[in-house]
Every structure is written in C-alpha cells, then in structure tokens.
C-alpha cells in the first residue's frame, strides 16, 4: 500500500509539539487554531498558533515546578481553549497527559461517579498533578484531589525572560505522550499508553484520507477526554494545518442546532460524531430550522465510536436534504483507543456501502447475502484501511487468518498501534503483541517458533471486535465478549436489539441492550428505551418485541421497557450491556413494562 507523501505545505512532524512549533513559526502563526463556542454558539475563546505556543510554554513552566519528567498529570475537560493548552503543556514539559472528564458537574450523582473514576485512574497511573482553570487552584466543591498539585492553565503567554524550551521527550516520537483511558464498555477503564509517534502517524493518515489542510475547519463537540475528541479536535488540526471550532458536549446535547450552525459558518468542514449524534439531530432539529440551514460546505461527516446504523444514515440524509446535505458526505469508520483512533474510514464523497447479510449465516461465521428481508441483518461498510494500516480477520481460538467473507476477530497492524496498558504487562502482551499462527512476513510461513508462531512474525493488536471484509471494505458484526451463545450458535446482541426495536413504534429509533440471562436459566434479556408512557401501549410493545426476538432465536426471552437515556453508555456512546444487566438484576433500572416468554 502506498505511503502518503508529505508536502511542504503540510510537513510531517515527529510529534504534536513539533507540529505546534512549526505552526507558530510559520506564515500562519497569527491565524486562529482553536475557537471555542458557548452555549448559544457565541465565541468565548480564540487562540492563534503564536498565542497557543506562548500559553503552552507558560503552563509548562508552572508544571515543571511541581513535577519531574515522565510524571503523569491529569488533564480534565476544561472549558474554552484551556484543555488544548493544558494538554499540549504536559507534552511540552515532557510529562504524560491523562485526559479525564470534567471534575465538576451540576448533577450530584454524576459528580460522585466522576470522582470515583478519577480515583480509579489516579490509583492506576500514580498521577501527581492536575490542571485546572485559572481561579480554581483551591478546588472548592470539586471531587477529592487531596495530594494532587493543582496547576492553573495560563491565560497569557510566558514572559520572554522565562522562555522554556521543549523537553527532549516532547520532540521524541518514541516517548510516551498520554494515557488514554478506555471507556469501559466491557471492563474497567485501562490506560492505553499512546506514544508521540502513534498520535502523529494516526492523524497524518486521517489527514491524507480526508484531504484536511489549512483551508479546512474541524467542527467538534466531542469530549476531549475521549480518543475521537482528542485526536480530531486537538491533534488533527495541528498536524494538518487546519483550524478547530469546538463546543462543550452539553451544548450539543441541549441543542444540536448549535453544532450544525457552526458547520454552516465554515467553508470546508470535517466533523466527526458517533451514530447517536446524527439520530439526535434528526429528532431535535425541527423542519423549519432544517429549511434555513446550508450544510453544503460539510465535506466529511465521519461516523464512528459505536455501531453505524444504515437507518441513521438514511434518516439524517433525508431530514437534512433541504439543508443541502449529501449522503456521500458520510464517512463511516472503525477504530479504537488501542490503535490511537482510526483503523478504517470511508472514502469521502463516496457513498458508504450497505449490505444485507443472512442472520443465521453470520452466527455460523459466514457473511452471506440474505435470502429474504426477515432473515436480513443490515451492516454499513466502515471503509478501507488507512495508509500504513493492515487488518486481518482471525479465528480467535486458532489464531489463523480467515478468508474474505468470513466473520472473525479483527486484528490490526498499524503505526498507530499503542504501547500497551499502563501497569498491565500480561494483558498488554495478550492484546498488543498478538501473533498469527505460522506467520513470518520475512520468510516462508511455518510453525518454527513456540506455540506454532514463526520467528519475526508481525505483532497485531487484538481488538475484541468481530467483523468481515468484503472487497476491502470492513463490516463490523459485534464484540467478541458480547456474543450471545444460544443452542450452540452465536448471535450478535445488536441484531437482537434491532429486532426488538423494530417490533413496535414505541421502540422505533431507540437504544437497546441485550444479554444472556444466566447459565442456570438459558435465555436472552432485552432492555429497550422509549418515550411512550401509556401502560397499555407499553404492554403491547414489550409483548411484540418479545415475540419478534423469540422468532429470531430459539430461547426464552424477557423484554423490559425503560425511559430514554436509562441504558448505560460509555463516554463515546457505546452500550454498556454488562452494566445494564447488573442494573436490572439489582433493581436499579426503573422499568416501565416487561414481558417474558417463560
């Protein structure tokens, strides 16, 4: 596969800090890099490359007074441009940044949850300092940060007489840049060790796939503590020469129109979001507002971080056709924190393929076309691999690669493959150093090494995700740990969730979660969200969903209806099926209706 050829216009830096130094010393030094919007879309902060470097140096100088090279520093999702400044200051000072959610929130329960997460992360990585916004050094009303050195992000550049050069690690592609804590969809959060080289390589590949350059604006509401928000909202603009316009995630959730208007205001836009965000735009933006929008400058609408649904793409394209949105603007993609971010992405301005596979064949590990609508599972192609990336679809038990059209675990070989999990050597070896049985890329294949692995074989990241490749296009079928085994056959929970959601209008376009009941009493449970409140309607809805699921798989079925936003999610919007199961069993999830075939 051909490698991208760097141009003089967009040189390839070794690290993000080097990209900042190049930008601040170049002809665009006085051009805005980061612009932050408020709740109504008004500009609340703007920083040029030169100003950014000055603020980064000032913050780095403050950090160096309380840390040593290689120390871990917590970087909460601070408002305005404070997060990019604080994050880059950590890297500039030779420290390891640890992005986390905001330390404060208005909801007491959520504050407790985030405090618990902070405690887990702090205990895991031994962070010694935390960055805060100016005036918050005392930490009043925030979670417990006793023992942390609290360092305020600088709002003005460093004085010339206190100039601070970048630490050696800041310009070393082999050094560690950050710990990206996973969102915990199937386990407790783990700190992925992301190197400077990983971060740059992944964003260069994304830049080249999407033609992001100095004329592009990245418009994002994604949380900076999540890999997609951090990479596309901070790293991508710096390595590509683009500008970024950002807003708080709460602003988008409260009024998605703010995001769309920010897209409308720019000339050439790259914007990424999970699938649910596009569905939220359809539900929350009224037709009269769509008629007033002009989204013709939206060139790349990346969709990732959770399963991409064909119905979402269709509904958004139909709803915003009056806004001049084109279906081919969608670029579905696949990635994970363990590979920095992106692995595959749809080619911009080419319509994403949608395939209808046979549900039973997928359960047997074969991607075959569906013979009838009733047996069909609709999957969206998540694009082809980015430059420098290779994927294999592998039998997770034998570690043997599978032929095209087979369903197996996705393994990734990429310059974005990270260095492991912090403090988890055994688990890191299993996930980040996987070897195909008998593979030796430097010579003939054969079982010449221990466990049948040939010496010199390539190391892969085991993603834990299941999928197939057709014509170079990757299709995701589910998570290895989430697969439902019924009667010796494999079933993917998202297929069961789709069946339940399509069974009644009360569940249309709502989130669901499916999981096995228990070993003593085999069967499947499904929770579906709804906005319906009429008990009679809900009784019909759960019964219809239960019957539909029972027809799709031979096992007892229990269906529960809950209010919208009750199904637990990760920070990126993925369904936390295991947590949902625990909540139902413990009686923590308020049920509106239920039905069982038992």
Coordinates of C-alpha atoms in Angstrom, one line a residue:
X1 CA 0.0 0.0 0.0
X2 CA 1.5 3.4 -1.0
X3 CA 2.5 5.7 1.8
X4 CA 1.4 9.3 1.8
X5 CA 3.9 11.8 0.5
X6 CA 4.3 14.8 2.9
X7 CA 4.2 18.2 1.1
X8 CA 6.0 21.4 2.0
X9 CA 2.5 22.8 2.8
X10 CA 1.9 20.1 5.4
X11 CA 5.3 18.8 6.7
X12 CA 5.3 15.6 8.7
X13 CA 6.3 16.4 12.3
X14 CA 7.7 13.8 14.7
X15 CA 5.4 14.9 17.5
X16 CA 2.4 17.1 18.1
X17 CA 4.6 19.6 19.9
X18 CA 6.9 19.8 16.9
X19 CA 3.7 20.5 14.8
X20 CA 2.9 23.3 17.2
X21 CA 6.4 24.8 16.9
X22 CA 6.3 24.6 13.1
X23 CA 2.8 26.3 13.0
X24 CA 3.8 29.0 15.4
X25 CA 7.0 29.8 13.4
X26 CA 5.2 29.7 10.0
X27 CA 3.3 32.2 8.0
X28 CA 0.0 31.3 9.6
X29 CA 1.2 32.0 13.2
X30 CA -1.4 34.7 13.7
X31 CA -4.3 32.6 12.2
X32 CA -6.7 31.1 14.8
X33 CA -6.1 27.5 15.6
X34 CA -8.7 26.9 18.3
X35 CA -12.0 28.7 18.6
X36 CA -14.4 27.8 21.4
X37 CA -18.1 28.5 21.3
X38 CA -20.6 29.0 24.1
X39 CA -24.0 27.5 24.8
X40 CA -25.7 29.7 22.1
X41 CA -22.9 29.4 19.6
X42 CA -21.2 32.6 20.5
X43 CA -17.4 32.8 20.5
X44 CA -16.0 32.6 24.1
X45 CA -12.3 31.9 23.3
X46 CA -9.9 32.1 20.4
X47 CA -6.2 31.4 20.2
X48 CA -3.7 31.7 17.3
X49 CA -0.8 29.4 16.9
X50 CA 1.6 32.0 18.3
X51 CA -0.7 32.7 21.3
X52 CA -1.1 29.0 21.8
X53 CA 2.6 28.3 22.0
X54 CA 3.0 31.2 24.5
X55 CA 0.3 29.9 26.8
X56 CA 1.7 26.3 26.5
X57 CA 5.1 27.5 27.5
X58 CA 3.8 29.4 30.5
X59 CA 1.8 26.4 31.7
X60 CA 4.6 24.0 31.1
X61 CA 6.9 26.2 33.2
X62 CA 4.4 26.1 36.1
X63 CA 4.1 22.3 35.7
X64 CA 7.8 21.8 35.9
X65 CA 8.0 23.4 39.3
X66 CA 5.9 20.6 40.8
X67 CA 6.7 17.6 38.6
X68 CA 9.6 15.5 37.2
X69 CA 10.0 14.3 33.6
X70 CA 7.7 11.3 32.9
X71 CA 5.2 12.2 35.7
X72 CA 1.5 11.7 35.0
X73 CA -0.7 14.8 35.0
X74 CA -4.5 14.7 35.0
X75 CA -6.0 17.0 32.3
X76 CA -9.7 17.4 32.9
X77 CA -12.0 18.5 30.0
X78 CA -11.5 22.2 30.8
X79 CA -13.6 24.9 29.1
X80 CA -12.7 27.1 26.2
X81 CA -9.1 26.7 24.9
X82 CA -7.9 25.6 28.4
X83 CA -7.9 21.9 27.5
X84 CA -5.7 22.2 24.4
X85 CA -3.3 24.5 26.2
X86 CA -3.1 22.2 29.2
X87 CA -2.8 19.0 27.2
X88 CA 0.0 20.5 25.0
X89 CA 1.8 21.9 28.0
X90 CA 2.1 18.5 29.5
X91 CA 3.6 17.2 26.4
X92 CA 5.9 20.2 26.0
X93 CA 7.2 19.7 29.6
X94 CA 8.0 16.1 29.0
X95 CA 5.1 14.8 31.1
X96 CA 2.5 12.2 30.4
X97 CA -1.0 13.7 30.0
X98 CA -4.0 11.8 31.4
X99 CA -7.3 13.3 29.9
X100 CA -10.3 12.7 32.1
X101 CA -13.9 14.0 32.2
X102 CA -14.7 17.4 33.9
X103 CA -14.1 17.4 37.6
X104 CA -17.3 19.2 38.3
X105 CA -20.9 18.8 37.1
X106 CA -24.3 20.0 38.2
X107 CA -25.6 16.6 39.0
X108 CA -24.6 15.2 42.3
X109 CA -24.8 11.5 41.2
X110 CA -22.7 12.2 38.1
X111 CA -20.2 14.2 40.3
X112 CA -19.8 11.1 42.5
X113 CA -19.4 8.8 39.5
X114 CA -16.7 11.0 38.0
X115 CA -14.9 11.3 41.4
X116 CA -14.9 7.5 41.6
X117 CA -13.5 7.3 38.1
X118 CA -10.8 9.9 38.9
X119 CA -9.8 7.9 42.0
X120 CA -9.5 4.7 39.9
X121 CA -7.4 6.5 37.3
X122 CA -5.2 8.2 39.9
X123 CA -4.6 4.9 41.7
X124 CA -3.8 3.2 38.4
X125 CA -1.3 5.6 37.0
X126 CA 0.0 7.4 40.1
X127 CA -0.8 10.9 38.8
X128 CA 0.9 13.7 40.8
X129 CA -0.8 16.8 39.5
X130 CA -4.0 18.1 38.0
X131 CA -4.5 21.0 35.7
X132 CA -7.3 23.5 36.5
X133 CA -8.7 26.7 35.0
X134 CA -7.4 29.9 36.4
X135 CA -9.0 30.8 39.8
X136 CA -9.8 27.1 40.6
X137 CA -6.5 26.3 42.3
X138 CA -8.2 25.9 45.6
X139 CA -10.6 23.2 44.2
X140 CA -13.7 24.2 46.1
X141 CA -16.7 22.0 45.5
X142 CA -14.8 19.6 43.3
X143 CA -14.0 15.9 43.7
X144 CA -11.4 14.8 46.1
X145 CA -8.0 15.9 44.8
X146 CA -6.0 15.9 48.0
X147 CA -2.4 15.1 47.4
X148 CA -2.6 16.5 43.8
X149 CA -0.6 19.6 42.9
X150 CA -3.2 21.8 41.3
X151 CA -1.7 23.9 38.5
X152 CA -3.7 26.6 36.6
X153 CA -3.6 26.7 32.9
X154 CA -2.1 30.0 31.8
X155 CA -4.3 32.5 30.0
X156 CA -1.4 34.6 28.8
X157 CA 2.0 33.8 27.2
X158 CA 5.2 33.3 29.1
X159 CA 7.4 36.3 29.6
X160 CA 10.4 36.4 27.2
X161 CA 12.8 36.2 30.1
X162 CA 11.3 33.0 31.3
X163 CA 11.4 31.2 27.9
X164 CA 11.2 27.5 28.4
X165 CA 12.5 25.1 25.6
X166 CA 10.6 21.9 24.9
X167 CA 11.7 18.9 26.9
X168 CA 13.6 16.3 24.9
X169 CA 10.6 13.9 25.2
X170 CA 8.4 16.4 23.6
X171 CA 10.2 16.0 20.3
X172 CA 10.9 12.3 20.6
X173 CA 8.4 10.1 18.6
X174 CA 9.3 7.1 20.7
X175 CA 8.4 8.8 24.0
X176 CA 5.0 8.4 25.8
X177 CA 2.6 11.3 25.1
X178 CA -0.5 10.3 27.1
X179 CA -2.6 7.6 28.8
X180 CA -5.9 7.3 27.0
X181 CA -8.2 5.6 29.5
X182 CA -10.7 3.3 27.7
X183 CA -14.4 3.9 28.2
X184 CA -15.0 0.6 29.9
X185 CA -17.7 -0.9 27.7
X186 CA -16.7 -4.5 28.6
X187 CA -14.2 -4.0 31.5
X188 CA -12.9 -1.5 34.0
X189 CA -11.0 1.5 32.4
X190 CA -7.5 0.8 31.4
X191 CA -4.8 3.3 30.5
X192 CA -3.7 2.9 26.9
X193 CA -0.1 4.1 26.5
X194 CA -0.1 6.4 23.5
X195 CA 3.3 7.3 22.1
X196 CA 4.0 10.6 20.3
X197 CA 4.7 8.7 17.1
X198 CA 1.4 6.8 17.4
X199 CA -0.5 10.1 17.8
X200 CA 1.1 11.8 14.8
X201 CA 1.0 8.7 12.5
X202 CA -2.7 8.2 13.0
X203 CA -3.6 11.8 12.4
X204 CA -1.4 12.1 9.3
X205 CA -3.2 9.1 7.9
X206 CA -6.6 10.7 8.7
X207 CA -5.4 14.0 7.2
X208 CA -4.4 12.3 4.0
X209 CA -7.5 10.2 3.7
X210 CA -9.8 13.2 4.2
X211 CA -7.7 15.9 2.5
X212 CA -7.6 18.0 5.6
X213 CA -5.4 21.1 5.1
X214 CA -5.1 24.7 6.0
X215 CA -8.4 25.5 4.3
X216 CA -10.3 23.0 6.5
X217 CA -12.1 23.6 9.8
X218 CA -12.7 20.8 12.2
X219 CA -16.0 21.4 14.0
X220 CA -16.4 19.3 17.1
X221 CA -18.5 18.9 20.2
X222 CA -16.8 15.6 21.2
X223 CA -15.3 15.4 24.7
X224 CA -11.6 15.9 24.8
X225 CA -11.1 13.1 27.2
X226 CA -12.3 10.6 24.6
X227 CA -9.9 9.4 21.9
X228 CA -12.0 10.7 18.9
X229 CA -12.5 14.1 20.5
X230 CA -8.8 14.5 21.5
X231 CA -7.4 13.3 18.2
X232 CA -9.8 15.1 15.8
X233 CA -10.3 18.2 18.0
X234 CA -6.7 18.8 19.0
X235 CA -4.1 16.7 17.2
X236 CA -5.6 16.6 13.7
X237 CA -5.7 20.4 13.4
X238 CA -2.1 20.8 14.5
X239 CA -0.6 18.2 12.2
X240 CA -2.7 19.2 9.2
X241 CA -2.7 23.0 9.4
X242 CA -6.4 23.1 9.9
X243 CA -8.4 25.2 12.4
X244 CA -10.7 23.8 15.0
X245 CA -14.1 25.1 16.3
X246 CA -15.2 23.4 19.5
X247 CA -18.0 23.5 22.0
X248 CA -19.0 21.6 25.2
X249 CA -20.7 18.2 24.7
X250 CA -23.5 19.5 26.8
X251 CA -24.1 22.3 24.3
X252 CA -24.6 19.8 21.5
X253 CA -26.9 17.5 23.6
X254 CA -29.0 20.5 24.7
X255 CA -29.3 22.0 21.2
X256 CA -27.7 20.1 18.2
X257 CA -28.5 23.1 16.1
X258 CA -25.5 24.9 17.6
X259 CA -23.2 22.3 16.1
X260 CA -24.9 22.4 12.7
X261 CA -24.8 26.2 12.6
X262 CA -21.1 26.1 13.4
X263 CA -20.6 23.8 10.4
X264 CA -22.7 26.1 8.2
X265 CA -20.4 29.1 9.1
X266 CA -17.2 27.5 7.7
X267 CA -16.0 27.0 4.1
X268 CA -14.7 23.4 4.2
X269 CA -15.7 21.2 7.1
X270 CA -14.5 18.0 8.7
X271 CA -16.8 16.9 11.6
X272 CA -17.0 13.6 13.4
X273 CA -19.5 12.1 15.8
X274 CA -21.0 8.8 17.0
X275 CA -24.1 7.4 15.3
X276 CA -26.4 8.5 18.1
X277 CA -25.5 12.2 17.5
X278 CA -26.8 12.1 13.9
X279 CA -30.0 10.5 15.2
X280 CA -30.3 13.2 17.8
X281 CA -30.1 15.9 15.1
X282 CA -33.0 14.3 13.3
X283 CA -35.1 14.2 16.4
X284 CA -34.2 17.5 17.9
X285 CA -33.9 19.9 14.9
X286 CA -37.3 20.9 13.6
X287 CA -38.1 21.0 9.9
X288 CA -38.4 24.8 9.8
X289 CA -34.7 25.1 11.1
X290 CA -33.5 22.5 8.5
X291 CA -35.0 24.6 5.7
X292 CA -32.9 27.6 6.9
X293 CA -29.6 25.6 7.2
X294 CA -27.0 25.4 4.4
X295 CA -24.7 22.3 5.0
X296 CA -23.2 22.3 1.6
X297 CA -19.8 23.1 2.9
X298 CA -19.8 19.9 5.1
X299 CA -17.4 17.7 3.2
X300 CA -16.6 14.9 5.6
X301 CA -19.1 13.6 8.2
X302 CA -17.2 10.9 10.0
X303 CA -19.4 8.4 11.9
X304 CA -17.7 6.1 14.4
X305 CA -17.1 5.2 18.1
X306 CA -20.2 3.0 18.1
X307 CA -22.0 0.8 15.6
X308 CA -23.0 2.7 12.5
X309 CA -26.6 2.1 11.5
X310 CA -27.8 2.3 7.9
X311 CA -31.2 3.6 9.2
X312 CA -29.4 6.6 10.9
X313 CA -27.6 7.5 7.7
X314 CA -30.8 7.4 5.7
X315 CA -32.8 9.3 8.2
X316 CA -30.2 12.1 8.6
X317 CA -29.7 12.4 4.8
X318 CA -33.5 12.5 4.2
X319 CA -34.1 15.0 7.0
X320 CA -31.3 17.4 6.0
X321 CA -31.7 17.2 2.3
X322 CA -33.4 20.6 2.4
X323 CA -30.2 21.8 4.1
X324 CA -28.1 20.7 1.0
X325 CA -26.6 17.7 2.9
X326 CA -25.4 14.9 0.6
X327 CA -25.5 11.2 1.5
X328 CA -22.0 10.7 0.2
X329 CA -20.6 13.2 2.8
X330 CA -20.9 10.4 5.4
X331 CA -17.7 8.6 6.0
X332 CA -18.3 5.7 8.4
X333 CA -15.2 4.4 10.2
X334 CA -13.8 2.0 12.7
X335 CA -11.2 2.5 15.3
X336 CA -10.2 2.0 18.9
X337 CA -8.1 3.6 21.6
X338 CA -5.6 0.7 21.4
X339 CA -4.8 1.8 17.9
X340 CA -4.8 5.6 18.9
X341 CA -8.0 6.2 17.0
X342 CA -8.7 5.3 13.3
X343 CA -8.2 2.0 11.6
X344 CA -10.6 2.3 8.6
X345 CA -12.6 5.1 7.2
X346 CA -14.9 5.5 4.3
X347 CA -13.6 7.5 1.3
X348 CA -15.0 11.0 1.4
X349 CA -17.7 11.8 -1.2
X350 CA -18.3 8.2 -2.0
X351 CA -21.5 6.7 -0.7
X352 CA -20.9 4.1 2.1
X353 CA -21.9 0.5 1.0
X354 CA -24.8 -1.1 2.9
X355 CA -25.0 -4.9 2.8
X356 CA -27.9 -7.2 3.9
X357 CA -26.4 -10.4 5.4
X358 CA -28.2 -13.5 6.5
X359 CA -28.5 -13.5 10.3
X360 CA -28.1 -17.3 10.7
X361 CA -25.1 -17.4 8.4
X362 CA -23.4 -14.6 10.4
X363 CA -24.0 -16.6 13.5
X364 CA -22.1 -19.5 11.8
X365 CA -19.3 -17.2 10.9
X366 CA -20.1 -16.6 7.2
X367 CA -21.1 -13.3 5.6
X368 CA -23.7 -14.5 3.1
X369 CA -26.4 -12.3 1.4
X370 CA -29.8 -12.6 3.0
X371 CA -32.4 -14.6 1.0
X372 CA -35.4 -12.7 2.5
X373 CA -36.0 -9.4 4.4
X374 CA -37.0 -11.4 7.5
X375 CA -33.6 -13.0 7.8
X376 CA -31.5 -9.9 6.9
X377 CA -29.1 -8.0 9.1
X378 CA -28.2 -4.7 7.6
X379 CA -24.5 -3.7 8.0
X380 CA -22.8 -0.5 7.0
X381 CA -19.3 -0.6 5.5
X382 CA -16.8 1.2 7.7
X383 CA -14.4 1.9 4.9
X384 CA -11.0 0.6 3.9
X385 CA -7.8 0.7 5.9
X386 CA -5.9 4.0 6.3
X387 CA -2.4 4.3 4.8
X388 CA 0.1 2.1 6.6
X389 CA -2.6 0.0 8.3
X390 CA -3.3 -3.7 7.7
X391 CA -6.1 -5.7 9.2
X392 CA -6.6 -9.5 9.4
X393 CA -9.9 -11.3 10.2
X394 CA -8.8 -14.1 12.5
X395 CA -10.2 -17.2 14.2
X396 CA -9.8 -16.1 17.8
X397 CA -9.3 -19.7 19.0
X398 CA -6.8 -21.0 16.4
X399 CA -5.2 -17.6 15.6
X400 CA -5.4 -18.5 11.9
X401 CA -6.4 -15.8 9.4
X402 CA -9.8 -16.4 7.7
X403 CA -10.7 -15.9 4.1
X404 CA -12.7 -13.0 2.8
X405 CA -16.3 -13.3 3.6
X406 CA -15.7 -15.0 6.9
X407 CA -16.6 -13.5 10.3
X408 CA -13.8 -13.4 12.9
X409 CA -11.9 -11.2 15.3
X410 CA -10.3 -8.1 13.8
X411 CA -6.5 -7.8 14.3
X412 CA -4.7 -4.6 13.4
X413 CA -1.1 -3.9 12.3
X414 CA -0.6 -0.1 12.3
X415 CA 1.8 2.7 13.2
X416 CA -1.0 3.8 15.4
X417 CA -0.8 0.6 17.5
X418 CA -0.1 1.8 21.0
X419 CA 2.5 0.6 23.5
X420 CA 0.3 -1.4 25.9
X421 CA -1.8 -0.9 29.0
X422 CA -0.3 1.1 31.9
X423 CA 0.9 -1.3 34.6
X424 CA -0.7 -4.4 32.9
X425 CA 2.2 -6.3 31.3
X426 CA 0.4 -9.6 31.0
X427 CA -2.7 -8.1 29.5
X428 CA -0.7 -5.9 27.2
X429 CA 1.2 -8.9 25.8
X430 CA -2.1 -10.6 25.0
X431 CA -3.7 -7.6 23.3
X432 CA -0.8 -5.6 21.8
X433 CA 1.5 -8.5 20.8
X434 CA -0.8 -11.0 19.1
X435 CA 0.8 -13.3 16.5
X436 CA -0.9 -15.3 13.8
X437 CA -0.1 -18.9 13.9
X438 CA 2.7 -19.8 11.4
X439 CA 3.0 -16.2 10.0
X440 CA 6.5 -14.9 9.1
X441 CA 6.4 -11.9 6.9
X442 CA 10.2 -12.0 6.4
X443 CA 10.3 -15.6 5.1
X444 CA 8.3 -18.7 4.5
X445 CA 5.5 -19.4 6.9
X446 CA 5.8 -22.4 9.2
X447 CA 5.4 -23.4 12.8
X448 CA 9.1 -22.7 13.6
X449 CA 8.6 -20.9 17.0
X450 CA 6.9 -21.6 20.3
X451 CA 3.2 -22.3 20.1
X452 CA 3.5 -22.6 16.3
X453 CA 4.3 -18.8 15.8
X454 CA 7.1 -18.2 13.3
X455 CA 10.1 -16.1 14.4
X456 CA 9.9 -12.5 13.2
X457 CA 6.2 -12.6 12.8
X458 CA 4.2 -9.3 12.9
X459 CA 2.6 -8.2 16.1
X460 CA -1.0 -7.2 16.0
X461 CA -3.5 -5.6 18.3
X462 CA -6.4 -7.9 19.1
X463 CA -9.4 -5.6 19.0
X464 CA -12.0 -7.9 20.5
X465 CA -14.3 -6.8 17.7
X466 CA -15.9 -9.2 15.2
X467 CA -16.3 -8.4 11.6
X468 CA -15.7 -9.4 8.0
X469 CA -14.0 -7.9 4.9
X470 CA -15.7 -7.7 1.5
X471 CA -13.9 -6.1 -1.4
X472 CA -11.5 -4.4 1.0
X473 CA -14.5 -2.9 3.0
X474 CA -14.7 -3.7 6.7
X475 CA -18.1 -4.6 8.2
X476 CA -18.4 -4.8 12.0
X477 CA -20.7 -7.5 13.4
X478 CA -20.2 -7.2 17.1
X479 CA -18.0 -7.6 20.2
X480 CA -16.4 -10.9 20.9
X481 CA -17.2 -10.6 24.6
X482 CA -20.8 -9.6 23.9
X483 CA -21.7 -12.6 21.7
X484 CA -24.8 -14.5 22.8
X485 CA -24.4 -18.3 22.6
X486 CA -27.9 -19.9 22.3
X487 CA -28.2 -23.6 21.5
X488 CA -24.5 -23.8 20.5
X489 CA -25.0 -20.9 18.0
X490 CA -23.6 -17.4 18.1
X491 CA -25.9 -14.4 18.0
X492 CA -24.8 -10.8 18.0
X493 CA -26.6 -8.6 20.6
X494 CA -27.0 -5.6 18.2
X495 CA -29.0 -7.9 15.9
X496 CA -31.4 -8.9 18.7
X497 CA -31.6 -5.2 19.8
X498 CA -32.5 -4.2 16.2
X499 CA -35.3 -6.9 16.1
X500 CA -36.7 -5.7 19.4
X501 CA -36.6 -2.0 18.4
X502 CA -38.3 -2.7 15.0
X503 CA -41.2 -4.7 16.6
X504 CA -43.2 -1.7 17.8
X505 CA -43.5 2.0 17.0
X506 CA -42.9 2.8 20.7
X507 CA -39.4 1.5 20.4
X508 CA -38.5 2.9 16.9
X509 CA -35.1 4.6 16.7
X510 CA -34.4 4.0 20.4
X511 CA -31.4 2.5 22.2
X512 CA -31.5 -1.1 23.4
X513 CA -29.3 -3.6 25.2
X514 CA -29.4 -7.4 25.0
X515 CA -27.5 -10.0 27.1
X516 CA -27.8 -13.7 28.1
X517 CA -30.0 -14.2 31.2
X518 CA -27.8 -16.7 33.1
X519 CA -26.3 -20.2 32.8
X520 CA -28.9 -21.8 35.2
X521 CA -31.8 -20.4 33.1
X522 CA -30.7 -20.0 29.5
X523 CA -32.3 -17.2 27.5
X524 CA -31.9 -13.6 26.5
X525 CA -32.9 -10.4 28.1
X526 CA -33.5 -7.2 26.2
X527 CA -34.0 -3.6 27.6
X528 CA -35.4 -1.1 25.1
X529 CA -35.7 2.7 25.7
X530 CA -38.9 4.5 24.9
X531 CA -40.6 7.9 25.2
X532 CA -44.0 6.2 25.5
X533 CA -45.8 6.4 28.8
X534 CA -49.2 4.8 28.2
X535 CA -49.2 1.5 30.1
X536 CA -51.5 -0.2 27.6
X537 CA -49.3 0.8 24.7
X538 CA -46.2 -0.3 26.5
X539 CA -47.7 -3.7 27.4
X540 CA -48.4 -4.3 23.7
X541 CA -44.9 -3.0 22.8
X542 CA -42.9 -5.3 25.1
X543 CA -45.0 -8.3 24.0
X544 CA -44.5 -7.5 20.3
X545 CA -40.8 -7.2 20.9
X546 CA -40.6 -10.4 22.9
X547 CA -42.4 -12.4 20.2
X548 CA -40.2 -10.9 17.5
X549 CA -37.0 -11.8 19.3
X550 CA -38.3 -15.3 20.1
X551 CA -38.8 -15.8 16.4
X552 CA -35.2 -14.8 15.7
X553 CA -33.5 -17.2 18.2
X554 CA -34.6 -20.4 19.9
X555 CA -34.5 -19.4 23.6
X556 CA -36.7 -17.9 26.3
X557 CA -36.9 -14.1 26.1
X558 CA -37.5 -11.3 28.6
X559 CA -38.1 -7.8 27.4
X560 CA -38.0 -4.6 29.6
X561 CA -39.1 -1.1 28.6
X562 CA -37.3 1.8 30.2
X563 CA -37.3 5.6 29.8
X564 CA -35.0 7.2 27.3
X565 CA -31.3 7.6 28.4
X566 CA -31.6 4.9 31.0
X567 CA -29.5 2.3 29.2
X568 CA -25.9 2.8 30.5
X569 CA -23.4 4.1 27.9
X570 CA -19.7 4.7 27.8
X571 CA -18.3 8.2 27.3
X572 CA -18.3 7.5 23.5
X573 CA -21.9 6.4 23.4
X574 CA -21.3 2.6 23.3
X575 CA -23.9 0.5 25.1
X576 CA -22.7 -1.0 28.4
X577 CA -24.6 -4.2 28.2
X578 CA -23.0 -5.8 31.2
X579 CA -23.7 -2.8 33.4
X580 CA -27.3 -2.8 32.1
X581 CA -27.7 -6.4 33.1
X582 CA -26.3 -5.7 36.6
X583 CA -28.7 -2.7 37.0
X584 CA -31.7 -4.8 36.0
X585 CA -30.8 -7.6 38.3
X586 CA -30.2 -5.2 41.2
X587 CA -33.4 -3.4 40.6
X588 CA -31.6 -0.1 39.9
X589 CA -33.2 0.4 36.5
X590 CA -36.8 1.8 36.7
X591 CA -39.0 -0.5 34.5
X592 CA -42.0 0.9 32.6
X593 CA -43.2 -2.5 31.4
X594 CA -41.9 -6.1 31.0
X595 CA -42.8 -9.3 29.2
X596 CA -41.4 -12.8 29.4
X597 CA -41.9 -15.9 27.4
X598 CA -41.1 -18.2 30.4

